[in-house]
mmCIF file of C-alpha atoms (C1' of nucleotides) in Angstrom:
data_model
loop_
_atom_site.group_PDB
_atom_site.id
_atom_site.type_symbol
_atom_site.label_atom_id
_atom_site.label_comp_id
_atom_site.label_asym_id
_atom_site.label_seq_id
_atom_site.Cartn_x
_atom_site.Cartn_y
_atom_site.Cartn_z
ATOM 1 C CA UNK A 1 -37.179 -18.328 -19.259
ATOM 2 C CA UNK A 2 -37.566 -18.293 -22.916
ATOM 3 C CA UNK A 3 -38.219 -14.685 -22.386
ATOM 4 C CA UNK A 4 -36.814 -11.616 -23.246
ATOM 5 C CA UNK A 5 -35.838 -8.825 -21.283
ATOM 6 C CA UNK A 6 -34.884 -7.778 -24.742
ATOM 7 C CA UNK A 7 -36.283 -4.308 -24.943
ATOM 8 C CA UNK A 8 -38.012 -4.702 -28.281
ATOM 9 C CA UNK A 9 -40.116 -7.585 -27.134
ATOM 10 C CA UNK A 10 -41.317 -6.204 -23.846
ATOM 11 C CA UNK A 11 -44.213 -4.047 -24.996
ATOM 12 C CA UNK A 12 -45.936 -6.524 -27.318
ATOM 13 C CA UNK A 13 -45.374 -9.325 -24.856
ATOM 14 C CA UNK A 14 -46.880 -7.282 -22.054
ATOM 15 C CA UNK A 15 -49.904 -6.390 -24.129
ATOM 16 C CA UNK A 16 -50.420 -10.023 -25.026
ATOM 17 C CA UNK A 17 -49.837 -11.181 -21.493
ATOM 18 C CA UNK A 18 -52.264 -8.577 -20.170
ATOM 19 C CA UNK A 19 -54.930 -9.726 -22.577
ATOM 20 C CA UNK A 20 -54.270 -13.333 -21.816
ATOM 21 C CA UNK A 21 -54.441 -12.762 -18.089
ATOM 22 C CA UNK A 22 -57.818 -11.133 -18.446
ATOM 23 C CA UNK A 23 -59.156 -13.849 -20.734
ATOM 24 C CA UNK A 24 -57.851 -16.665 -18.544
ATOM 25 C CA UNK A 25 -59.431 -15.112 -15.483
ATOM 26 C CA UNK A 26 -62.662 -14.524 -17.365
ATOM 27 C CA UNK A 27 -62.962 -18.117 -18.475
ATOM 28 C CA UNK A 28 -62.041 -19.517 -15.107
ATOM 29 C CA UNK A 29 -64.920 -17.529 -13.672
ATOM 30 C CA UNK A 30 -67.309 -18.339 -16.526
ATOM 31 C CA UNK A 31 -66.569 -22.026 -16.057
ATOM 32 C CA UNK A 32 -67.596 -21.631 -12.424
ATOM 33 C CA UNK A 33 -70.800 -19.980 -13.581
ATOM 34 C CA UNK A 34 -71.829 -22.815 -15.873
ATOM 35 C CA UNK A 35 -70.154 -21.799 -19.122
ATOM 36 C CA UNK A 36 -67.166 -24.093 -19.206
ATOM 37 C CA UNK A 37 -67.465 -24.759 -22.933
ATOM 38 C CA UNK A 38 -67.299 -21.106 -23.879
ATOM 39 C CA UNK A 39 -63.946 -20.550 -25.556
ATOM 40 C CA UNK A 40 -62.074 -17.260 -25.804
ATOM 41 C CA UNK A 41 -63.203 -16.690 -29.369
ATOM 42 C CA UNK A 42 -66.847 -17.311 -28.594
ATOM 43 C CA UNK A 43 -67.371 -14.163 -26.592
ATOM 44 C CA UNK A 44 -66.327 -12.107 -29.570
ATOM 45 C CA UNK A 45 -68.644 -14.046 -31.824
ATOM 46 C CA UNK A 46 -71.637 -13.583 -29.526
ATOM 47 C CA UNK A 47 -70.743 -9.935 -29.315
ATOM 48 C CA UNK A 48 -70.717 -9.728 -33.116
ATOM 49 C CA UNK A 49 -74.019 -11.547 -33.479
ATOM 50 C CA UNK A 50 -75.603 -9.025 -31.187
ATOM 51 C CA UNK A 51 -79.083 -8.884 -29.738
ATOM 52 C CA UNK A 52 -80.671 -8.355 -33.156
ATOM 53 C CA UNK A 53 -79.074 -11.399 -34.751
ATOM 54 C CA UNK A 54 -77.375 -11.448 -38.108
ATOM 55 C CA UNK A 55 -76.477 -13.752 -40.990
ATOM 56 C CA UNK A 56 -73.381 -15.865 -41.526
ATOM 57 C CA UNK A 57 -72.145 -13.650 -44.348
ATOM 58 C CA UNK A 58 -72.576 -10.499 -42.346
ATOM 59 C CA UNK A 59 -70.988 -12.113 -39.325
ATOM 60 C CA UNK A 60 -67.988 -13.004 -41.455
ATOM 61 C CA UNK A 61 -67.628 -9.408 -42.511
ATOM 62 C CA UNK A 62 -67.887 -8.158 -38.952
ATOM 63 C CA UNK A 63 -65.263 -10.624 -37.796
ATOM 64 C CA UNK A 64 -63.054 -10.113 -40.809
ATOM 65 C CA UNK A 65 -63.198 -13.748 -41.902
ATOM 66 C CA UNK A 66 -64.815 -15.567 -44.820
ATOM 67 C CA UNK A 67 -68.484 -16.428 -44.736
ATOM 68 C CA UNK A 68 -67.510 -20.112 -44.715
ATOM 69 C CA UNK A 69 -65.395 -19.675 -41.596
ATOM 70 C CA UNK A 70 -68.193 -17.729 -39.945
ATOM 71 C CA UNK A 71 -70.614 -20.497 -40.901
ATOM 72 C CA UNK A 72 -68.461 -23.150 -39.274
ATOM 73 C CA UNK A 73 -68.111 -21.120 -36.112
ATOM 74 C CA UNK A 74 -71.868 -20.691 -36.009
ATOM 75 C CA UNK A 75 -72.225 -24.470 -36.403
ATOM 76 C CA UNK A 76 -70.112 -25.007 -33.306
ATOM 77 C CA UNK A 77 -71.959 -22.409 -31.259
ATOM 78 C CA UNK A 78 -75.268 -23.895 -32.361
ATOM 79 C CA UNK A 79 -74.068 -27.320 -31.240
ATOM 80 C CA UNK A 80 -73.161 -25.814 -27.862
ATOM 81 C CA UNK A 81 -76.573 -24.206 -27.548
ATOM 82 C CA UNK A 82 -75.442 -20.575 -27.706
ATOM 83 C CA UNK A 83 -76.829 -19.732 -31.132
ATOM 84 C CA UNK A 84 -79.705 -20.844 -33.309
ATOM 85 C CA UNK A 85 -80.498 -20.532 -37.010
ATOM 86 C CA UNK A 86 -83.918 -19.528 -38.215
ATOM 87 C CA UNK A 87 -85.188 -19.021 -41.752
ATOM 88 C CA UNK A 88 -85.640 -15.455 -42.846
ATOM 89 C CA UNK A 89 -89.340 -15.009 -43.674
ATOM 90 C CA UNK A 90 -88.734 -12.346 -46.296
ATOM 91 C CA UNK A 91 -85.646 -13.776 -48.034
ATOM 92 C CA UNK A 92 -85.531 -17.510 -48.519
ATOM 93 C CA UNK A 93 -81.771 -17.519 -49.103
ATOM 94 C CA UNK A 94 -80.944 -16.068 -45.720
ATOM 95 C CA UNK A 95 -80.733 -17.847 -42.418
ATOM 96 C CA UNK A 96 -80.800 -15.609 -39.438
ATOM 97 C CA UNK A 97 -78.347 -16.383 -36.693
ATOM 98 C CA UNK A 98 -79.644 -15.481 -33.266
ATOM 99 C CA UNK A 99 -78.530 -15.919 -29.695
ATOM 100 C CA UNK A 100 -80.425 -18.400 -27.596
ATOM 101 C CA UNK A 101 -81.253 -17.694 -23.976
ATOM 102 C CA UNK A 102 -78.021 -19.459 -23.090
ATOM 103 C CA UNK A 103 -76.151 -17.244 -25.545
ATOM 104 C CA UNK A 104 -77.548 -14.122 -23.942
ATOM 105 C CA UNK A 105 -76.646 -15.449 -20.540
ATOM 106 C CA UNK A 106 -73.074 -16.181 -21.550
ATOM 107 C CA UNK A 107 -72.551 -12.785 -23.103
ATOM 108 C CA UNK A 108 -74.116 -10.946 -20.209
ATOM 109 C CA UNK A 109 -71.971 -12.799 -17.705
ATOM 110 C CA UNK A 110 -68.855 -12.103 -19.756
ATOM 111 C CA UNK A 111 -69.489 -8.398 -19.644
ATOM 112 C CA UNK A 112 -70.158 -8.485 -15.908
ATOM 113 C CA UNK A 113 -67.051 -10.505 -15.160
ATOM 114 C CA UNK A 114 -64.899 -8.263 -17.346
ATOM 115 C CA UNK A 115 -66.173 -5.292 -15.378
ATOM 116 C CA UNK A 116 -65.210 -7.006 -12.151
ATOM 117 C CA UNK A 117 -61.770 -7.832 -13.485
ATOM 118 C CA UNK A 118 -61.261 -4.261 -14.546
ATOM 119 C CA UNK A 119 -62.237 -3.207 -11.036
ATOM 120 C CA UNK A 120 -59.715 -5.585 -9.556
ATOM 121 C CA UNK A 121 -57.007 -4.095 -11.749
ATOM 122 C CA UNK A 122 -58.133 -0.664 -10.663
ATOM 123 C CA UNK A 123 -57.861 -1.722 -7.025
ATOM 124 C CA UNK A 124 -54.189 -2.565 -7.506
ATOM 125 C CA UNK A 125 -53.134 -0.094 -10.122
ATOM 126 C CA UNK A 126 -55.486 2.743 -9.360
ATOM 127 C CA UNK A 127 -58.534 3.604 -11.423
ATOM 128 C CA UNK A 128 -56.730 6.482 -13.081
ATOM 129 C CA UNK A 129 -53.910 4.239 -14.267
ATOM 130 C CA UNK A 130 -56.336 1.779 -15.809
ATOM 131 C CA UNK A 131 -58.173 4.623 -17.493
ATOM 132 C CA UNK A 132 -54.839 5.993 -18.717
ATOM 133 C CA UNK A 133 -53.908 2.647 -20.250
ATOM 134 C CA UNK A 134 -57.249 2.574 -22.022
ATOM 135 C CA UNK A 135 -56.891 6.135 -23.270
ATOM 136 C CA UNK A 136 -53.371 5.601 -24.509
ATOM 137 C CA UNK A 137 -54.242 2.418 -26.333
ATOM 138 C CA UNK A 138 -57.324 3.986 -27.828
ATOM 139 C CA UNK A 139 -55.103 6.679 -29.280
ATOM 140 C CA UNK A 140 -52.526 4.276 -30.664
ATOM 141 C CA UNK A 141 -54.844 1.696 -32.128
ATOM 142 C CA UNK A 142 -56.469 2.351 -35.500
ATOM 143 C CA UNK A 143 -60.250 2.322 -35.245
ATOM 144 C CA UNK A 144 -60.599 -0.544 -37.666
ATOM 145 C CA UNK A 145 -58.345 -2.744 -35.590
ATOM 146 C CA UNK A 146 -60.092 -1.795 -32.378
ATOM 147 C CA UNK A 147 -63.384 -2.580 -33.979
ATOM 148 C CA UNK A 148 -62.324 -5.968 -35.067
ATOM 149 C CA UNK A 149 -63.373 -8.696 -32.749
ATOM 150 C CA UNK A 150 -61.864 -11.433 -34.743
ATOM 151 C CA UNK A 151 -60.602 -14.352 -32.768
ATOM 152 C CA UNK A 152 -58.501 -16.241 -35.198
ATOM 153 C CA UNK A 153 -56.330 -13.490 -36.558
ATOM 154 C CA UNK A 154 -53.422 -14.757 -34.562
ATOM 155 C CA UNK A 155 -52.828 -17.928 -36.374
ATOM 156 C CA UNK A 156 -54.294 -16.951 -39.694
ATOM 157 C CA UNK B 1 -69.701 -2.040 -35.506
ATOM 158 C CA UNK B 2 -69.688 -5.341 -33.927
ATOM 159 C CA UNK B 3 -68.001 -3.588 -31.144
ATOM 160 C CA UNK B 4 -68.597 -2.715 -27.851
ATOM 161 C CA UNK B 5 -68.508 0.439 -26.235
ATOM 162 C CA UNK B 6 -69.744 -1.897 -23.592
ATOM 163 C CA UNK B 7 -67.569 -1.037 -20.662
ATOM 164 C CA UNK B 8 -66.544 -4.546 -19.745
ATOM 165 C CA UNK B 9 -65.117 -5.308 -23.117
ATOM 166 C CA UNK B 10 -63.077 -2.177 -23.646
ATOM 167 C CA UNK B 11 -59.929 -3.079 -21.722
ATOM 168 C CA UNK B 12 -59.344 -6.580 -23.093
ATOM 169 C CA UNK B 13 -60.223 -5.445 -26.576
ATOM 170 C CA UNK B 14 -57.789 -2.560 -26.348
ATOM 171 C CA UNK B 15 -55.012 -4.804 -25.108
ATOM 172 C CA UNK B 16 -55.643 -7.211 -27.944
ATOM 173 C CA UNK B 17 -55.926 -4.440 -30.494
ATOM 174 C CA UNK B 18 -52.714 -2.867 -29.237
ATOM 175 C CA UNK B 19 -50.889 -6.146 -29.558
ATOM 176 C CA UNK B 20 -52.347 -6.769 -32.941
ATOM 177 C CA UNK B 21 -51.413 -3.339 -34.196
ATOM 178 C CA UNK B 22 -47.830 -3.884 -33.162
ATOM 179 C CA UNK B 23 -47.672 -7.351 -34.711
ATOM 180 C CA UNK B 24 -49.305 -6.242 -37.950
ATOM 181 C CA UNK B 25 -46.863 -3.375 -38.274
ATOM 182 C CA UNK B 26 -43.960 -5.640 -37.424
ATOM 183 C CA UNK B 27 -44.840 -8.162 -40.091
ATOM 184 C CA UNK B 28 -45.519 -5.544 -42.723
ATOM 185 C CA UNK B 29 -41.995 -4.269 -42.128
ATOM 186 C CA UNK B 30 -40.451 -7.742 -41.901
ATOM 187 C CA UNK B 31 -42.070 -8.638 -45.217
ATOM 188 C CA UNK B 32 -40.365 -5.590 -46.721
ATOM 189 C CA UNK B 33 -37.072 -6.816 -45.268
ATOM 190 C CA UNK B 34 -37.289 -10.234 -46.867
ATOM 191 C CA UNK B 35 -39.148 -12.184 -44.197
ATOM 192 C CA UNK B 36 -42.629 -12.382 -45.671
ATOM 193 C CA UNK B 37 -43.180 -15.967 -44.565
ATOM 194 C CA UNK B 38 -42.496 -15.260 -40.916
ATOM 195 C CA UNK B 39 -45.795 -15.542 -39.073
ATOM 196 C CA UNK B 40 -46.701 -13.938 -35.751
ATOM 197 C CA UNK B 41 -46.082 -17.129 -33.827
ATOM 198 C CA UNK B 42 -42.679 -17.714 -35.352
ATOM 199 C CA UNK B 43 -40.975 -14.831 -33.615
ATOM 200 C CA UNK B 44 -41.901 -16.318 -30.280
ATOM 201 C CA UNK B 45 -40.621 -19.685 -31.345
ATOM 202 C CA UNK B 46 -37.262 -18.320 -32.500
ATOM 203 C CA UNK B 47 -37.078 -16.425 -29.261
ATOM 204 C CA UNK B 48 -37.674 -19.649 -27.342
ATOM 205 C CA UNK B 49 -35.105 -21.593 -29.334
ATOM 206 C CA UNK B 50 -32.532 -18.987 -28.449
ATOM 207 C CA UNK B 51 -28.952 -18.620 -29.563
ATOM 208 C CA UNK B 52 -27.878 -21.809 -27.813
ATOM 209 C CA UNK B 53 -30.479 -24.000 -29.470
ATOM 210 C CA UNK B 54 -32.670 -26.518 -27.698
ATOM 211 C CA UNK B 55 -34.630 -29.714 -28.243
ATOM 212 C CA UNK B 56 -38.233 -30.192 -29.320
ATOM 213 C CA UNK B 57 -39.291 -31.426 -25.886
ATOM 214 C CA UNK B 58 -37.679 -28.525 -24.116
ATOM 215 C CA UNK B 59 -39.122 -26.108 -26.637
ATOM 216 C CA UNK B 60 -42.554 -27.515 -25.937
ATOM 217 C CA UNK B 61 -42.104 -26.898 -22.247
ATOM 218 C CA UNK B 62 -40.929 -23.361 -22.821
ATOM 219 C CA UNK B 63 -43.883 -22.629 -25.048
ATOM 220 C CA UNK B 64 -46.354 -24.447 -22.857
ATOM 221 C CA UNK B 65 -47.378 -26.916 -25.563
ATOM 222 C CA UNK B 66 -46.836 -30.637 -26.083
ATOM 223 C CA UNK B 67 -43.575 -31.907 -27.504
ATOM 224 C CA UNK B 68 -45.499 -33.112 -30.561
ATOM 225 C CA UNK B 69 -46.856 -29.645 -31.252
ATOM 226 C CA UNK B 70 -43.395 -28.175 -30.780
ATOM 227 C CA UNK B 71 -42.021 -30.779 -33.164
ATOM 228 C CA UNK B 72 -44.499 -29.855 -35.853
ATOM 229 C CA UNK B 73 -43.751 -26.175 -35.464
ATOM 230 C CA UNK B 74 -40.051 -26.927 -35.777
ATOM 231 C CA UNK B 75 -40.823 -28.896 -38.960
ATOM 232 C CA UNK B 76 -42.426 -25.835 -40.504
ATOM 233 C CA UNK B 77 -39.640 -23.493 -39.457
ATOM 234 C CA UNK B 78 -37.097 -25.954 -40.824
ATOM 235 C CA UNK B 79 -39.001 -26.030 -44.117
ATOM 236 C CA UNK B 80 -38.884 -22.241 -44.191
ATOM 237 C CA UNK B 81 -35.150 -22.227 -43.529
ATOM 238 C CA UNK B 82 -35.260 -20.606 -40.094
ATOM 239 C CA UNK B 83 -34.276 -23.625 -38.029
ATOM 240 C CA UNK B 84 -32.228 -26.755 -38.497
ATOM 241 C CA UNK B 85 -32.014 -30.061 -36.680
ATOM 242 C CA UNK B 86 -28.691 -31.649 -35.834
ATOM 243 C CA UNK B 87 -27.951 -34.872 -34.003
ATOM 244 C CA UNK B 88 -26.737 -34.517 -30.463
ATOM 245 C CA UNK B 89 -23.253 -36.081 -30.335
ATOM 246 C CA UNK B 90 -23.554 -37.185 -26.721
ATOM 247 C CA UNK B 91 -27.172 -38.423 -26.687
ATOM 248 C CA UNK B 92 -28.418 -40.281 -29.730
ATOM 249 C CA UNK B 93 -32.053 -39.767 -28.763
ATOM 250 C CA UNK B 94 -31.857 -36.012 -28.910
ATOM 251 C CA UNK B 95 -31.952 -33.779 -31.917
ATOM 252 C CA UNK B 96 -30.776 -30.290 -31.310
ATOM 253 C CA UNK B 97 -32.861 -27.539 -32.822
ATOM 254 C CA UNK B 98 -30.810 -24.530 -33.824
ATOM 255 C CA UNK B 99 -31.387 -21.295 -35.640
ATOM 256 C CA UNK B 100 -29.921 -20.981 -39.083
ATOM 257 C CA UNK B 101 -28.343 -17.750 -40.271
ATOM 258 C CA UNK B 102 -31.740 -16.824 -41.664
ATOM 259 C CA UNK B 103 -33.313 -17.551 -38.310
ATOM 260 C CA UNK B 104 -30.873 -15.271 -36.541
ATOM 261 C CA UNK B 105 -31.511 -12.596 -39.113
ATOM 262 C CA UNK B 106 -35.284 -12.795 -38.690
ATOM 263 C CA UNK B 107 -35.101 -12.641 -34.912
ATOM 264 C CA UNK B 108 -32.624 -9.792 -34.915
ATOM 265 C CA UNK B 109 -34.740 -7.781 -37.318
ATOM 266 C CA UNK B 110 -37.857 -8.431 -35.239
ATOM 267 C CA UNK B 111 -36.217 -6.990 -32.176
ATOM 268 C CA UNK B 112 -34.988 -3.959 -34.084
ATOM 269 C CA UNK B 113 -38.358 -3.283 -35.677
ATOM 270 C CA UNK B 114 -40.148 -3.695 -32.344
ATOM 271 C CA UNK B 115 -37.819 -1.105 -30.885
ATOM 272 C CA UNK B 116 -38.647 1.266 -33.710
ATOM 273 C CA UNK B 117 -42.361 0.691 -33.247
ATOM 274 C CA UNK B 118 -42.058 1.399 -29.561
ATOM 275 C CA UNK B 119 -40.255 4.609 -30.446
ATOM 276 C CA UNK B 120 -43.048 5.597 -32.782
ATOM 277 C CA UNK B 121 -45.578 5.033 -30.024
ATOM 278 C CA UNK B 122 -43.414 7.073 -27.721
ATOM 279 C CA UNK B 123 -43.339 9.869 -30.282
ATOM 280 C CA UNK B 124 -47.132 10.104 -30.202
ATOM 281 C CA UNK B 125 -47.904 9.127 -26.664
ATOM 282 C CA UNK B 126 -44.779 10.316 -24.941
ATOM 283 C CA UNK B 127 -41.995 8.066 -23.738
ATOM 284 C CA UNK B 128 -43.199 8.289 -20.159
ATOM 285 C CA UNK B 129 -46.688 7.097 -21.095
ATOM 286 C CA UNK B 130 -45.325 4.082 -22.934
ATOM 287 C CA UNK B 131 -43.089 3.293 -19.984
ATOM 288 C CA UNK B 132 -46.084 3.685 -17.670
ATOM 289 C CA UNK B 133 -48.144 1.228 -19.723
ATOM 290 C CA UNK B 134 -45.286 -1.249 -19.516
ATOM 291 C CA UNK B 135 -44.872 -0.771 -15.788
ATOM 292 C CA UNK B 136 -48.569 -1.118 -15.092
ATOM 293 C CA UNK B 137 -48.895 -4.246 -17.152
ATOM 294 C CA UNK B 138 -45.795 -5.731 -15.607
ATOM 295 C CA UNK B 139 -47.414 -5.292 -12.226
ATOM 296 C CA UNK B 140 -50.731 -6.801 -13.231
ATOM 297 C CA UNK B 141 -49.492 -9.761 -15.196
ATOM 298 C CA UNK B 142 -48.334 -12.873 -13.336
ATOM 299 C CA UNK B 143 -44.714 -13.670 -14.086
ATOM 300 C CA UNK B 144 -45.541 -17.059 -15.535
ATOM 301 C CA UNK B 145 -47.934 -15.548 -18.025
ATOM 302 C CA UNK B 146 -45.499 -12.834 -18.976
ATOM 303 C CA UNK B 147 -42.823 -15.408 -19.410
ATOM 304 C CA UNK B 148 -44.893 -17.495 -21.681
ATOM 305 C CA UNK B 149 -44.224 -16.883 -25.305
ATOM 306 C CA UNK B 150 -46.792 -19.299 -26.503
ATOM 307 C CA UNK B 151 -48.464 -18.405 -29.733
ATOM 308 C CA UNK B 152 -51.355 -20.760 -29.892
ATOM 309 C CA UNK B 153 -52.926 -20.237 -26.519
ATOM 310 C CA UNK B 154 -55.729 -18.263 -28.058
ATOM 311 C CA UNK B 155 -57.493 -21.002 -29.870
ATOM 312 C CA UNK B 156 -56.490 -23.901 -27.700
ATOM 313 C "C1'" DG C 1 -24.271 -56.565 -16.406
ATOM 314 C "C1'" DT C 2 -28.741 -56.793 -17.015
ATOM 315 C "C1'" DA C 3 -33.592 -55.650 -16.073
ATOM 316 C "C1'" DA C 4 -36.560 -51.780 -15.322
ATOM 317 C "C1'" DG C 5 -37.709 -47.163 -15.856
ATOM 318 C "C1'" DA C 6 -37.411 -42.482 -17.659
ATOM 319 C "C1'" DT C 7 -36.781 -39.541 -21.686
ATOM 320 C "C1'" DA C 8 -36.549 -37.987 -26.867
ATOM 321 C "C1'" DG C 9 -38.646 -38.270 -31.003
ATOM 322 C "C1'" DT C 10 -42.190 -39.705 -34.199
ATOM 323 C "C1'" DC C 11 -46.670 -41.442 -36.121
ATOM 324 C "C1'" DA C 12 -51.579 -41.427 -36.352
ATOM 325 C "C1'" DA C 13 -56.088 -39.717 -35.451
ATOM 326 C "C1'" DC C 14 -58.555 -35.977 -34.239
ATOM 327 C "C1'" DG C 15 -60.458 -30.999 -33.061
ATOM 328 C "C1'" DT C 16 -60.717 -26.079 -34.030
ATOM 329 C "C1'" DG C 17 -60.348 -22.115 -36.640
ATOM 330 C "C1'" DG C 18 -58.997 -20.449 -40.757
ATOM 331 C "C1'" DT C 19 -58.457 -20.425 -46.380
ATOM 332 C "C1'" DT C 20 -60.114 -21.070 -51.761
ATOM 333 C "C1'" DG C 21 -62.909 -22.652 -55.253
ATOM 334 C "C1'" DA C 22 -67.180 -24.467 -56.936
ATOM 335 C "C1'" DC C 23 -71.860 -24.679 -56.868
ATOM 336 C "C1'" DC C 24 -77.058 -23.941 -56.272
ATOM 337 C "C1'" DA C 25 -81.066 -21.339 -55.140
ATOM 338 C "C1'" DA C 26 -83.201 -17.070 -54.483
ATOM 339 C "C1'" DA C 27 -83.384 -12.138 -55.083
ATOM 340 C "C1'" DT C 28 -82.628 -8.124 -57.898
ATOM 341 C "C1'" DA C 29 -81.370 -5.109 -62.089
ATOM 342 C "C1'" DG C 30 -81.459 -4.301 -66.867
ATOM 343 C "C1'" DC D 1 -87.257 -12.380 -68.956
ATOM 344 C "C1'" DT D 2 -82.564 -12.851 -68.797
ATOM 345 C "C1'" DA D 3 -78.248 -11.609 -66.399
ATOM 346 C "C1'" DT D 4 -76.065 -10.688 -62.285
ATOM 347 C "C1'" DT D 5 -75.479 -10.506 -57.404
ATOM 348 C "C1'" DT D 6 -75.993 -12.497 -53.002
ATOM 349 C "C1'" DG D 7 -76.518 -16.167 -49.175
ATOM 350 C "C1'" DG D 8 -75.433 -20.666 -47.860
ATOM 351 C "C1'" DT D 9 -73.072 -24.924 -48.299
ATOM 352 C "C1'" DC D 10 -69.699 -28.555 -49.732
ATOM 353 C "C1'" DA D 11 -65.044 -30.127 -50.395
ATOM 354 C "C1'" DA D 12 -60.240 -29.872 -50.056
ATOM 355 C "C1'" DC D 13 -56.694 -27.933 -47.776
ATOM 356 C "C1'" DC D 14 -53.448 -25.553 -44.113
ATOM 357 C "C1'" DA D 15 -51.766 -24.109 -39.363
ATOM 358 C "C1'" DC D 16 -51.697 -25.234 -34.824
ATOM 359 C "C1'" DG D 17 -53.051 -27.640 -31.123
ATOM 360 C "C1'" DT D 18 -54.463 -32.213 -28.561
ATOM 361 C "C1'" DT D 19 -53.915 -37.553 -26.801
ATOM 362 C "C1'" DG D 20 -52.349 -42.097 -27.226
ATOM 363 C "C1'" DA D 21 -49.117 -45.430 -28.771
ATOM 364 C "C1'" DC D 22 -44.719 -46.829 -30.160
ATOM 365 C "C1'" DT D 23 -39.408 -47.172 -30.786
ATOM 366 C "C1'" DA D 24 -34.867 -46.111 -29.529
ATOM 367 C "C1'" DT D 25 -31.782 -44.631 -26.240
ATOM 368 C "C1'" DC D 26 -30.005 -43.333 -21.911
ATOM 369 C "C1'" DT D 27 -30.033 -43.995 -16.716
ATOM 370 C "C1'" DT D 28 -30.682 -46.228 -12.463
ATOM 371 C "C1'" DA D 29 -30.780 -50.070 -9.263
ATOM 372 C "C1'" DC D 30 -29.946 -54.432 -8.034
#
DNA sequence: GTAAGATAGTCAACGTGGTTGACCAAATAG
DNA sequence: CTATTTGGTCAACCACGTTGACTATCTTAC
């Protein structure tokens, strides 16, 4: 209703809507699988922490936000049981951020569900069309933007 | 780096990155054209206000947020000179929210710049590929999600 | 014509996800 | 050994959302 069949707005709106659709579907399914508290941003954070773990400063750099912001996000994920902080044995300043078992579970399930959602798109659109969308976007999106998993860019 | 050539994450990340690329480019150009304070969300809000104007409650419904949130957003846009509030002559409860001249200018320029950006994608990808992306997404995205211009859904 | 209910706007408190600036402790370079 | 860099945290702040409570006004029903 508020929307635009104005030509200029269609493409960005469709990209956003496509992303949102995927994320909504993902979280509906994750909630069913015992991860109701996992918010859209959290998947990207877990992804950025990675299996090896990292530090708050490094996490901030990966996500393109300040170390303070990264620290606060880690606090929340720690409170939810997805991450834990451990002292670095070789550098007393550092605190390693690592995924807990629950964190690993959440991330693993996210990837699986995303795969299923992609398959369901492929079932409607055709696998080649989905692959074509991916190829086209990969060509149009600068690598540094593609490689940025940052959640909060939208409102920043 | 933090990213995923994990298969499941590629499609959503590409959709997000594509959207972000467009929005970043839009705002870089808008800043050059005298609208540096216009944030990503604001375009959607102006769009939702529309040429006829509306009320805060109605705006909230259009954007899928509470009337209070819509009211606060209107406050900010009023402070920036993009919107104005006027009393409704026939209903003393209502305050009409309308675009100012600056608001119209910002929205008009957004649409023009988006068109140019789409053209630049078409120049690289081919017009038919861009149209195909749009068609595919239009088919995969539920109408109510496509028709939702809401900015803040991401972190809600 | 008035009592009751729905609707518009606002205020306050709060949560989340960001920002800067300041600061301390620990590591590293000269 | 001193000077600098780096990692983490604290505090204050901003944008954007939430719910709950409240007032003023309009609408409906009796």
